[in-house]
Coordinates of C-alpha atoms in Angstrom, one line a residue:
Chain A
M1 CA 0.0 0.0 0.0
N2 CA 1.3 3.4 -0.9
E3 CA 1.1 5.2 2.3
N4 CA 1.7 8.6 0.8
A5 CA -1.9 8.8 -0.4
I6 CA -3.4 8.4 3.0
Y7 CA -0.7 10.2 4.8
R8 CA -2.2 13.1 6.7
P9 CA 0.5 15.1 8.5
E10 CA -1.9 16.5 11.1
Q11 CA -3.0 13.0 12.1
H12 CA 0.3 11.4 11.7
A13 CA 1.7 13.7 14.3
I14 CA -0.8 12.3 16.8
Y15 CA 0.8 8.9 16.9
Q16 CA 4.2 8.7 18.5
P17 CA 5.2 5.3 19.8
K18 CA 6.5 5.6 23.3
N19 CA 7.8 2.1 23.7
R20 CA 11.4 1.6 22.4
S21 CA 10.8 -1.5 20.3
L22 CA 7.7 0.1 18.7
K23 CA 9.8 3.2 17.9
W24 CA 12.4 0.8 16.4
L25 CA 9.6 -0.7 14.2
E26 CA 8.1 2.6 13.3
V27 CA 11.3 3.8 11.7
R28 CA 11.6 0.6 9.7
L29 CA 8.0 -0.1 8.8
P30 CA 5.5 2.6 9.9
I31 CA 2.7 0.2 10.0
L32 CA 1.4 1.2 13.4
S33 CA 1.1 4.9 12.5
L34 CA -0.6 3.8 9.2
A35 CA -3.1 1.7 11.2
H36 CA -3.5 4.6 13.6
S37 CA -4.2 7.2 11.0
S38 CA -6.5 4.8 9.1
F39 CA -8.6 3.4 11.8
V40 CA -8.1 5.5 14.9
A41 CA -7.5 9.2 14.1
Y42 CA -9.1 9.0 10.7
P43 CA -11.8 11.8 10.6
T44 CA -15.3 10.7 9.8
P45 CA -18.1 13.1 9.2
R46 CA -20.0 13.5 12.4
N47 CA -23.4 13.1 10.8
L48 CA -23.0 9.5 9.5
N49 CA -26.1 7.4 10.1
Y50 CA -26.4 3.6 10.5
W51 CA -26.4 3.0 6.8
W52 CA -22.7 3.8 6.9
A53 CA -22.1 0.7 9.1
F54 CA -22.5 -1.8 6.3
G55 CA -19.0 -1.4 5.1
A56 CA -17.9 -2.7 8.5
I57 CA -20.5 -5.5 8.4
L58 CA -19.2 -6.5 5.0
S59 CA -15.6 -6.6 6.2
F60 CA -16.7 -8.8 9.1
L61 CA -18.6 -11.1 6.7
L62 CA -15.7 -11.4 4.3
G63 CA -13.5 -12.5 7.3
A64 CA -16.2 -14.9 8.5
Q65 CA -16.6 -16.4 5.0
I66 CA -12.8 -16.9 4.6
V67 CA -12.4 -18.4 8.1
T68 CA -15.4 -20.8 7.7
G69 CA -14.4 -21.5 4.1
V70 CA -10.8 -22.4 4.9
V71 CA -11.9 -24.9 7.6
L72 CA -14.6 -26.4 5.4
A73 CA -11.9 -27.0 2.7
M74 CA -10.2 -29.2 5.2
H75 CA -13.1 -31.7 5.0
Y76 CA -14.4 -31.3 1.5
T77 CA -13.4 -33.5 -1.4
P78 CA -13.5 -31.9 -4.9
H79 CA -14.4 -34.9 -6.9
V80 CA -17.7 -35.8 -8.7
D81 CA -17.9 -39.1 -6.9
H82 CA -17.1 -37.8 -3.5
A83 CA -18.2 -34.1 -3.3
F84 CA -21.8 -34.7 -2.4
N85 CA -20.9 -37.3 0.2
S86 CA -18.1 -35.2 1.7
V87 CA -20.6 -32.4 2.3
E88 CA -22.9 -34.9 4.0
H89 CA -19.8 -36.0 6.0
I90 CA -19.3 -32.4 7.1
M91 CA -22.9 -32.2 8.1
R92 CA -23.0 -35.4 10.1
D93 CA -19.5 -36.5 11.1
V94 CA -17.2 -33.5 11.4
N95 CA -17.3 -31.8 14.8
W96 CA -19.4 -28.7 14.5
G97 CA -19.4 -29.3 10.7
W98 CA -23.1 -28.5 10.5
L99 CA -22.5 -25.1 12.1
L100 CA -19.5 -24.3 9.9
R101 CA -21.4 -25.2 6.7
Y102 CA -24.6 -23.4 7.6
A103 CA -22.6 -20.4 8.7
H104 CA -20.8 -20.4 5.4
A105 CA -23.9 -21.0 3.2
V106 CA -26.1 -18.5 5.1
G107 CA -23.0 -16.2 5.3
A108 CA -23.1 -15.9 1.5
S109 CA -26.7 -14.7 1.6
M110 CA -25.9 -12.3 4.4
F111 CA -22.9 -11.0 2.4
F112 CA -25.1 -10.2 -0.6
L113 CA -27.8 -8.7 1.6
A114 CA -25.3 -6.4 3.2
A115 CA -23.7 -5.6 -0.1
Y116 CA -27.0 -4.6 -1.7
V117 CA -27.9 -2.4 1.3
H118 CA -24.4 -0.8 1.0
M119 CA -24.9 -0.2 -2.7
F120 CA -28.4 1.3 -2.3
R121 CA -27.0 3.5 0.4
G122 CA -24.4 4.7 -2.2
L123 CA -27.1 5.3 -4.8
Y124 CA -29.3 7.2 -2.3
Y125 CA -26.7 9.5 -1.0
G126 CA -24.8 9.9 -4.3
S127 CA -21.6 8.4 -2.8
Y128 CA -20.3 7.6 -6.3
K129 CA -20.0 11.3 -7.3
D130 CA -16.8 13.3 -7.7
P131 CA -14.3 12.6 -6.2
R132 CA -15.4 9.0 -5.3
E133 CA -15.9 7.5 -8.8
V134 CA -12.9 5.1 -8.4
L135 CA -14.1 4.1 -5.0
W136 CA -17.5 3.2 -6.5
I137 CA -16.0 1.4 -9.5
L138 CA -13.9 -0.7 -7.1
G139 CA -17.1 -1.6 -5.4
V140 CA -18.7 -2.8 -8.7
I141 CA -15.6 -4.9 -9.3
I142 CA -16.0 -6.4 -5.8
L143 CA -19.7 -7.2 -6.6
L144 CA -18.6 -8.9 -9.9
L145 CA -16.1 -11.0 -7.9
M146 CA -18.7 -11.8 -5.3
I147 CA -21.1 -13.0 -7.9
M148 CA -18.4 -15.3 -9.4
T149 CA -17.3 -16.6 -6.1
G150 CA -20.8 -17.2 -4.8
F151 CA -21.7 -19.1 -8.0
M152 CA -18.7 -21.3 -7.9
G153 CA -19.2 -22.1 -4.2
Y154 CA -22.8 -23.1 -4.9
V155 CA -21.5 -25.7 -7.4
L156 CA -19.2 -27.4 -4.9
P157 CA -21.8 -29.5 -3.0
W158 CA -22.6 -31.2 -6.3
G159 CA -26.3 -31.5 -5.8
Q160 CA -28.8 -31.2 -8.6
M161 CA -29.0 -27.4 -8.3
S162 CA -25.2 -27.2 -8.2
F163 CA -24.8 -29.2 -11.4
W164 CA -27.5 -27.4 -13.3
A165 CA -26.5 -24.0 -12.1
A166 CA -23.0 -24.8 -13.4
T167 CA -24.5 -26.0 -16.7
V168 CA -26.8 -23.1 -17.3
I169 CA -24.3 -20.4 -16.2
T170 CA -21.4 -21.8 -18.2
N171 CA -23.7 -22.1 -21.2
L172 CA -24.2 -18.3 -21.1
F173 CA -20.9 -18.1 -22.8
S174 CA -22.1 -20.3 -25.7
A175 CA -24.1 -17.2 -26.7
I176 CA -20.9 -15.6 -27.9
P177 CA -20.8 -15.8 -31.7
V178 CA -18.2 -18.0 -33.4
F179 CA -16.0 -18.8 -30.3
G180 CA -18.9 -19.6 -27.9
E181 CA -18.6 -23.4 -28.1
S182 CA -14.8 -23.5 -27.8
I183 CA -15.0 -21.1 -24.8
V184 CA -17.5 -23.3 -23.0
T185 CA -15.5 -26.5 -23.7
W186 CA -12.5 -24.6 -22.3
L187 CA -14.4 -23.6 -19.2
W188 CA -15.6 -27.2 -18.7
G189 CA -12.3 -28.9 -19.4
G190 CA -14.5 -31.5 -21.1
Y191 CA -17.6 -31.9 -23.3
S192 CA -20.0 -31.2 -20.5
V193 CA -19.8 -30.1 -16.9
G194 CA -17.8 -32.8 -15.1
N195 CA -14.9 -33.5 -12.8
P196 CA -12.5 -31.1 -14.3
T197 CA -15.1 -28.4 -14.0
L198 CA -15.7 -29.1 -10.3
N199 CA -12.0 -29.1 -9.6
R200 CA -11.3 -25.8 -11.2
F201 CA -14.3 -24.2 -9.6
Y202 CA -13.0 -25.4 -6.2
S203 CA -9.6 -23.9 -7.0
L204 CA -11.1 -20.6 -8.0
H205 CA -13.6 -20.5 -5.2
Y206 CA -10.7 -20.7 -2.8
L207 CA -8.7 -18.1 -4.7
L208 CA -11.3 -15.4 -5.4
P209 CA -12.1 -14.4 -1.8
F210 CA -8.5 -13.3 -1.5
V211 CA -8.7 -11.4 -4.7
I212 CA -11.8 -9.7 -3.2
L213 CA -9.8 -9.0 -0.1
G214 CA -7.2 -7.3 -2.3
V215 CA -9.8 -5.1 -4.0
V216 CA -11.3 -4.3 -0.6
V217 CA -8.0 -3.0 0.5
L218 CA -8.0 -0.7 -2.6
H219 CA -11.6 0.2 -1.9
V220 CA -10.8 1.2 1.7
W221 CA -7.7 3.1 0.5
A222 CA -9.7 5.0 -2.1
L223 CA -12.2 5.8 0.7
H224 CA -9.6 7.1 2.9
V225 CA -8.2 9.3 0.2
S226 CA -11.5 11.0 -0.6
G227 CA -13.0 10.7 2.8
Q228 CA -16.5 9.4 3.5
N229 CA -19.6 10.9 2.0
N230 CA -22.3 11.6 4.5
P231 CA -26.1 12.0 4.6
A232 CA -25.9 15.7 3.8
G233 CA -23.7 15.1 0.8
V234 CA -21.6 18.2 1.6
E235 CA -17.9 17.8 2.5
P236 CA -16.8 18.5 6.1
R237 CA -15.5 22.0 6.1
S238 CA -13.8 22.0 9.5
K239 CA -12.3 19.7 12.0
Q240 CA -15.3 20.2 14.2
E241 CA -17.5 18.6 11.6
T242 CA -15.7 15.3 11.9
V243 CA -15.1 12.9 14.7
P244 CA -12.2 10.5 15.0
F245 CA -12.9 7.0 13.6
T246 CA -12.1 5.5 17.0
P247 CA -14.2 5.4 19.1
H248 CA -17.1 7.0 17.3
A249 CA -17.3 4.9 14.1
T250 CA -15.7 1.9 15.6
I251 CA -18.4 1.5 18.3
K252 CA -21.2 2.4 15.9
D253 CA -20.0 -0.2 13.4
L254 CA -19.5 -2.8 16.0
F255 CA -22.9 -2.2 17.4
L256 CA -24.7 -2.6 14.1
T257 CA -22.5 -5.6 13.2
V258 CA -23.8 -7.3 16.4
V259 CA -27.4 -6.4 15.5
F260 CA -26.8 -7.8 12.0
C261 CA -25.3 -11.0 13.5
I262 CA -28.6 -11.6 15.3
L263 CA -30.3 -11.8 11.8
Y264 CA -27.4 -14.0 10.6
A265 CA -27.6 -16.3 13.6
W266 CA -31.4 -16.5 13.3
F267 CA -31.0 -17.9 9.9
V268 CA -28.1 -20.2 10.8
F269 CA -29.8 -21.7 13.8
Y270 CA -33.5 -21.6 12.9
L271 CA -33.8 -21.4 9.1
P272 CA -30.5 -22.7 7.8
N273 CA -32.1 -24.1 4.6
Y274 CA -34.7 -21.5 4.0
L275 CA -32.5 -19.6 1.6
G276 CA -31.3 -22.7 -0.2
H277 CA -33.1 -25.1 -2.5
P278 CA -34.3 -28.6 -1.5
D279 CA -33.3 -30.0 -4.9
N280 CA -29.7 -29.5 -3.9
N281 CA -30.1 -32.4 -1.5
I282 CA -30.3 -34.7 -4.5
P283 CA -26.9 -35.8 -5.9
A284 CA -26.0 -34.3 -9.3
N285 CA -27.6 -36.2 -12.1
P286 CA -26.5 -35.2 -15.6
S287 CA -29.5 -36.9 -17.2
V288 CA -32.3 -35.1 -15.4
T289 CA -32.9 -31.4 -15.1
P290 CA -34.9 -30.3 -12.0
T291 CA -38.3 -29.2 -13.1
H292 CA -37.9 -25.6 -11.8
I293 CA -34.4 -24.1 -11.9
V294 CA -33.9 -21.0 -9.9
P295 CA -30.7 -19.5 -8.7
E296 CA -30.0 -18.3 -5.1
W297 CA -32.2 -15.3 -4.1
Y298 CA -29.3 -12.8 -4.5
Y299 CA -29.1 -13.5 -8.3
L300 CA -32.8 -13.5 -9.0
P301 CA -33.1 -9.9 -10.3
F302 CA -30.3 -10.6 -12.8
Y303 CA -31.8 -14.0 -13.7
A304 CA -35.2 -12.2 -14.4
I305 CA -33.4 -9.8 -16.7
L306 CA -31.8 -12.8 -18.5
R307 CA -35.1 -14.5 -19.0
A308 CA -37.0 -11.3 -19.9
V309 CA -35.1 -11.0 -23.2
P310 CA -36.5 -13.4 -25.8
N311 CA -33.1 -13.7 -27.6
K312 CA -30.3 -15.8 -26.1
L313 CA -27.3 -13.5 -27.0
L314 CA -29.2 -10.3 -26.1
G315 CA -30.4 -11.9 -22.9
V316 CA -26.8 -12.6 -21.9
L317 CA -25.7 -9.1 -22.9
F318 CA -28.6 -7.5 -20.9
L319 CA -27.6 -9.6 -17.9
M320 CA -24.0 -8.4 -18.1
A321 CA -25.0 -4.9 -18.8
S322 CA -27.3 -4.7 -15.8
I323 CA -24.1 -5.1 -13.6
V324 CA -21.6 -3.2 -15.7
I325 CA -23.9 -0.2 -16.1
L326 CA -23.4 0.4 -12.4
A327 CA -19.7 1.4 -13.1
F328 CA -21.0 4.2 -15.3
V329 CA -23.4 5.7 -12.8
P330 CA -20.9 8.4 -11.7
W331 CA -21.2 9.8 -15.2
L332 CA -24.8 8.9 -16.0
D333 CA -26.0 10.9 -13.0
T334 CA -25.6 14.5 -14.2
S335 CA -26.7 16.1 -10.9
K336 CA -24.1 17.9 -8.9
V337 CA -26.1 17.4 -5.7
R338 CA -25.1 14.2 -3.9
S339 CA -27.7 13.4 -1.3
A340 CA -31.2 12.4 -2.3
S341 CA -32.3 14.3 0.8
Y342 CA -31.9 17.5 -1.3
R343 CA -33.2 16.0 -4.6
P344 CA -37.0 15.7 -4.3
L345 CA -37.5 14.0 -7.7
Y346 CA -34.5 11.7 -7.6
R347 CA -35.6 10.6 -4.2
Q348 CA -38.9 9.3 -5.6
F349 CA -37.2 7.7 -8.6
F350 CA -34.7 6.0 -6.2
W351 CA -37.6 4.3 -4.4
V352 CA -39.2 3.3 -7.7
F353 CA -35.9 1.8 -8.7
A354 CA -35.5 -0.1 -5.5
A355 CA -39.0 -1.5 -5.9
V356 CA -38.2 -2.5 -9.5
C357 CA -35.1 -4.4 -8.3
V358 CA -37.2 -6.2 -5.6
G359 CA -39.9 -6.9 -8.2
L360 CA -37.3 -8.3 -10.6
G361 CA -36.1 -10.5 -7.8
W362 CA -39.6 -11.8 -7.2
L363 CA -40.2 -12.4 -10.9
G364 CA -36.9 -14.3 -11.2
S365 CA -38.3 -16.9 -8.8
K366 CA -41.4 -17.4 -10.9
P367 CA -41.7 -19.6 -13.9
A368 CA -40.9 -17.8 -17.2
E369 CA -44.4 -17.8 -18.6
G370 CA -47.4 -15.6 -19.3
N371 CA -47.7 -12.4 -17.4
Y372 CA -44.5 -13.0 -15.4
V373 CA -42.5 -12.6 -18.6
L374 CA -44.4 -9.5 -19.5
A375 CA -43.9 -8.0 -16.1
A376 CA -40.2 -9.0 -16.2
R377 CA -39.9 -7.2 -19.5
V378 CA -41.5 -4.0 -18.2
L379 CA -39.3 -4.0 -15.1
T380 CA -36.1 -4.8 -17.1
A381 CA -36.9 -1.9 -19.4
W382 CA -37.3 0.3 -16.3
Y383 CA -34.1 -0.9 -14.8
F384 CA -32.2 0.4 -17.8
I385 CA -34.4 3.5 -18.3
H386 CA -33.5 4.5 -14.8
F387 CA -29.8 4.5 -15.5
L388 CA -29.8 5.6 -19.1
I389 CA -32.6 8.2 -19.3
I390 CA -33.8 9.2 -15.8
L391 CA -30.4 9.7 -14.2
P392 CA -29.0 11.9 -16.9
L393 CA -32.2 13.8 -17.4
L394 CA -33.0 14.5 -13.7
G395 CA -29.7 16.4 -13.3
L396 CA -30.9 18.8 -15.9
V397 CA -34.6 19.2 -15.0
E398 CA -34.6 18.7 -11.3
R399 CA -34.5 21.7 -9.0
P400 CA -32.7 20.6 -5.9
K401 CA -33.6 21.9 -2.4
P402 CA -31.1 24.5 -1.1
L403 CA -28.0 22.7 0.1
P404 CA -26.8 23.2 3.7
A405 CA -23.7 25.4 3.8
S406 CA -22.1 22.8 6.0
I407 CA -22.6 19.5 7.8
S408 CA -23.1 21.5 11.0
E409 CA -26.0 23.5 9.4
A410 CA -27.5 20.3 8.1
T411 CA -27.5 18.6 11.5
L412 CA -28.5 21.8 13.3
R413 CA -31.6 22.0 11.3
K414 CA -32.7 18.6 12.6
A415 CA -31.2 18.7 16.1
P416 CA -31.1 22.1 17.7
G417 CA -29.5 20.5 20.8
A418 CA -26.3 20.1 18.9
A419 CA -25.9 23.8 18.4
V420 CA -23.6 24.3 21.3
A421 CA -21.2 21.6 20.2
S422 CA -20.8 22.5 16.5
G423 CA -22.4 25.8 15.9
A424 CA -19.4 28.0 16.5
A425 CA -17.2 25.9 14.3
A426 CA -18.8 26.3 10.9
P427 CA -16.6 28.6 8.9
E428 CA -13.2 27.7 10.2
R429 CA -11.5 27.0 7.0
Chain B
M1 CA 12.7 14.1 -22.6
T2 CA 13.1 16.6 -25.4
A3 CA 12.0 16.2 -28.9
T4 CA 15.1 17.7 -30.3
T5 CA 17.3 14.7 -29.3
A6 CA 15.2 12.3 -31.4
S7 CA 17.1 11.7 -34.6
A8 CA 15.3 11.1 -37.8
E9 CA 17.3 7.9 -38.4
P10 CA 16.4 4.9 -36.1
T11 CA 19.4 4.2 -33.9
R12 CA 20.9 0.9 -32.9
R13 CA 19.4 1.4 -29.5
D14 CA 15.9 1.7 -31.0
F15 CA 16.4 -1.6 -32.7
L16 CA 17.5 -3.2 -29.4
Y17 CA 14.5 -1.8 -27.6
I18 CA 12.1 -3.2 -30.2
A19 CA 13.9 -6.5 -30.5
T20 CA 14.0 -7.0 -26.7
A21 CA 10.4 -6.1 -26.3
T22 CA 9.4 -8.5 -29.1
A23 CA 11.4 -11.3 -27.6
G24 CA 9.9 -10.5 -24.2
A25 CA 6.3 -10.5 -25.5
A26 CA 6.9 -13.8 -27.3
A27 CA 8.3 -15.4 -24.1
L28 CA 5.4 -14.1 -22.2
A29 CA 2.9 -15.5 -24.7
A30 CA 4.7 -18.8 -24.7
S31 CA 4.6 -18.9 -20.9
V32 CA 0.9 -18.0 -20.7
W33 CA -0.1 -20.6 -23.3
P34 CA 0.3 -23.7 -21.1
L35 CA -1.6 -21.9 -18.3
V36 CA -4.5 -21.3 -20.7
S37 CA -4.3 -24.6 -22.6
Q38 CA -4.4 -26.8 -19.4
M39 CA -8.0 -25.9 -19.0
N40 CA -9.0 -27.6 -22.3
P41 CA -10.2 -31.2 -22.2
D42 CA -7.3 -33.4 -21.2
Q43 CA -6.1 -36.6 -23.0
S44 CA -8.2 -38.9 -20.8
T45 CA -11.3 -36.9 -21.4
I46 CA -10.7 -36.9 -25.1
A47 CA -10.1 -40.6 -25.1
A48 CA -13.3 -41.2 -23.1
G49 CA -15.1 -39.2 -25.8
A50 CA -14.5 -42.0 -28.3
P51 CA -17.5 -43.2 -30.5
I52 CA -20.1 -45.5 -28.9
E53 CA -22.3 -48.1 -30.5
V54 CA -26.0 -48.4 -29.7
D55 CA -28.3 -51.4 -30.4
L56 CA -31.7 -50.1 -31.5
T57 CA -33.7 -53.4 -31.3
P58 CA -35.0 -52.8 -27.7
V59 CA -36.3 -49.3 -28.5
A60 CA -40.1 -49.7 -29.1
E61 CA -42.0 -47.4 -31.4
G62 CA -42.9 -44.2 -29.6
Q63 CA -40.1 -44.7 -27.1
V64 CA -37.3 -42.3 -26.4
I65 CA -34.1 -43.6 -24.8
K66 CA -31.2 -41.6 -23.4
V67 CA -27.6 -42.7 -23.8
F68 CA -24.5 -40.8 -22.8
W69 CA -21.7 -39.8 -25.2
R70 CA -19.0 -37.3 -24.0
G71 CA -21.1 -36.7 -20.9
K72 CA -23.9 -35.4 -23.1
P73 CA -27.3 -37.1 -23.1
I74 CA -28.2 -38.4 -26.6
F75 CA -31.9 -38.9 -27.3
I76 CA -32.8 -41.9 -29.5
D77 CA -36.4 -41.4 -30.6
H78 CA -38.2 -44.2 -32.3
R79 CA -40.8 -42.0 -33.9
T80 CA -44.4 -43.1 -34.7
P81 CA -45.7 -42.5 -38.3
K82 CA -47.9 -39.8 -36.7
E83 CA -44.9 -38.0 -35.3
I84 CA -43.1 -38.2 -38.6
K85 CA -46.1 -36.9 -40.4
E86 CA -46.4 -33.9 -38.0
A87 CA -42.8 -33.1 -38.5
R88 CA -43.1 -33.1 -42.3
D89 CA -46.5 -31.4 -42.6
V90 CA -45.2 -28.0 -41.3
D91 CA -43.8 -25.5 -43.7
W92 CA -40.3 -25.6 -42.3
H93 CA -39.3 -22.5 -44.1
T94 CA -41.2 -20.5 -41.6
L95 CA -39.6 -22.0 -38.5
P96 CA -37.2 -20.1 -36.3
D97 CA -34.3 -22.3 -37.3
P98 CA -35.5 -23.5 -40.8
Q99 CA -34.6 -27.1 -41.5
S100 CA -36.5 -29.9 -43.1
D101 CA -37.3 -33.1 -41.2
E102 CA -35.5 -35.1 -44.0
A103 CA -32.3 -33.1 -43.3
R104 CA -32.4 -34.2 -39.6
V105 CA -32.6 -38.0 -40.1
K106 CA -30.7 -40.5 -42.2
E107 CA -32.4 -41.4 -45.5
G108 CA -34.2 -44.7 -45.2
H109 CA -34.3 -44.4 -41.4
D110 CA -37.0 -41.8 -41.1
Q111 CA -38.3 -43.3 -37.8
W112 CA -35.0 -42.8 -36.0
L113 CA -34.4 -39.3 -34.7
I114 CA -31.0 -39.0 -33.0
L115 CA -30.4 -35.8 -31.0
I116 CA -28.1 -34.3 -28.5
G117 CA -30.6 -33.9 -25.6
I118 CA -29.4 -30.5 -24.6
C119 CA -31.5 -27.4 -24.9
T120 CA -29.8 -24.9 -27.2
H121 CA -30.7 -22.1 -24.8
L122 CA -28.7 -22.8 -21.6
G123 CA -28.1 -26.5 -21.6
C124 CA -30.9 -28.0 -19.6
I125 CA -32.4 -31.4 -20.6
P126 CA -35.7 -31.1 -22.4
L127 CA -38.5 -33.5 -21.4
A128 CA -39.8 -35.9 -24.2
H129 CA -43.4 -36.0 -25.4
Q130 CA -44.3 -32.7 -23.8
G131 CA -45.2 -29.2 -24.9
D132 CA -47.5 -27.9 -27.6
Y133 CA -45.6 -29.6 -30.4
D134 CA -45.6 -33.2 -29.1
G135 CA -41.8 -33.1 -29.1
W136 CA -39.7 -31.8 -26.2
F137 CA -40.3 -29.1 -23.6
C138 CA -37.5 -27.5 -21.7
P139 CA -38.4 -27.0 -18.0
C140 CA -35.9 -24.3 -17.4
H141 CA -37.0 -21.5 -19.6
G142 CA -39.9 -23.0 -21.6
S143 CA -38.4 -23.7 -25.0
Q144 CA -40.5 -26.1 -27.1
Y145 CA -39.3 -28.4 -29.8
D146 CA -41.3 -30.4 -32.3
T147 CA -41.1 -34.1 -33.2
A148 CA -38.1 -33.4 -35.3
G149 CA -36.3 -31.6 -32.4
R150 CA -36.7 -28.3 -34.1
I151 CA -37.2 -25.2 -32.0
R152 CA -40.7 -23.9 -32.3
R153 CA -41.2 -21.5 -29.4
G154 CA -39.3 -20.1 -26.5
P155 CA -35.8 -18.5 -25.9
A156 CA -33.7 -21.3 -27.5
P157 CA -32.0 -20.0 -30.6
A158 CA -31.5 -23.2 -32.5
N159 CA -32.8 -26.7 -33.1
L160 CA -31.6 -29.5 -30.9
A161 CA -28.2 -30.4 -32.3
L162 CA -27.5 -33.6 -34.2
P163 CA -24.6 -35.7 -33.0
P164 CA -22.3 -37.2 -35.6
Y165 CA -23.6 -40.8 -36.1
A166 CA -23.9 -43.5 -38.8
F167 CA -26.1 -46.6 -39.2
L168 CA -23.8 -49.7 -39.0
S169 CA -26.9 -51.9 -39.8
D170 CA -30.6 -51.3 -39.7
T171 CA -30.6 -51.9 -35.9
K172 CA -27.2 -50.5 -34.9
I173 CA -25.8 -47.0 -34.9
R174 CA -22.4 -45.6 -34.0
I175 CA -22.4 -42.2 -32.3
G176 CA -19.3 -40.1 -32.6

């Protein structure tokens, strides 16, 4: 990590190791002062709400997935003849195996849930806008990596849903003109999904979380260069408008992580299979396709988009586009105002968009027939209209509410009690 | 770097830069190739994909059996005269993937329809004798195929593929 970019002299000065050996280390590798300026002294806007805690929740979940995943790998056998049984072995024989597996499987769902909340937070408060475009794009890259990792992990138990998910998803590439078939054969390492496929998915499923971790480091780095956005969407203008990360953000993040863990634990202990699919308790059978194939809930909106398009290649392109388009949001949104709190029209369109995403998710779980297809087409169209037409247009036609001059003003409007603390500090810089 | 130092004539150094870069790029490509190529089917997989022979005598009229070749299900459909008639009565020029029924079977063996049983949409296995065309219906995304395995409705872009096969005798075929 290039520490110059997050080096802030005024904070750096705060941390001076007293201990002799720590001083010795500091001269040779200033990792303690880096950690201190990043996670202790780092100034966070004082008006952050709980929606800002999901980054911490996601960090926790990534750690939890890696820890449970590494230990599950100690008991799992990546072979078509043994994979299904080795998962049953984990469930029945391995000490606490059931807990580890359920924590990992439910953890994937929780990971996506938290990521979606985190993304909608960013969309609502305009966190992708100048100067946070790269931060946002890194997030989109993390989402793509999560989707790949989650998919490959789902294949490993080698049940019916695993096998057919692998078949359907790899076949998406057969839509590519001319090279499609060769690419699919290359992905499979055979003429159909088989043992080579399972082996490479296992290898990549183990690798990708660490790639995610690497991109998360970049994501956090970019965040610490630009500083956090906040509900008011105006930059902190003085020291008094920020609070140090520790203890303020640390405790707040920790608290919401614990609350989130209640939900997580509730699923792990009471509804461990609710988010899965019963067909995956049937060993993979290449000769029979389950009657109703649906992906895990977190892919359903994308799946609905795929099925809404009546042409195979176009369907695949729309599916890809629905994710890639997110990377362009910083430029599609032409409004200079960040927070939806000051954008009356965008605020409404945001909730319509959120409802469209939920609607697509619901439709993705329904059979592709009749009115479901029609509805999926309407919502797919709206999904793209939102990004390609509404976002660019709103910036031109919308008349935003007057922005607060500062974070202090924004918070004072709401909470007169805070006046004593921050009122005097407004125009310091 | 100033533009004035650049001479009009390429120098020996320019040549060395380009030659080194070229050699480096070639070495990189040669190193990457095995890493990419290892993902293609290995020798044992290719060997296991050798042709198979199937005896047709036990397949009754109206019955569809499934055999596996290269991990793919192959449908062997002993069609009834009614099914053959249905397949031939449609104006095939108007179909989404126009192909005549005659082109999808071997001459003189009209009752035997041999197909790769994989939906051309996203690879699910269609169910026999279902759907509006009396052929195959794919449960995943609702593609419907007729009694010649031709796509009639739904998201699949093409007819069910035909495997390479030949009749060794009237009751025996070799697939592959």
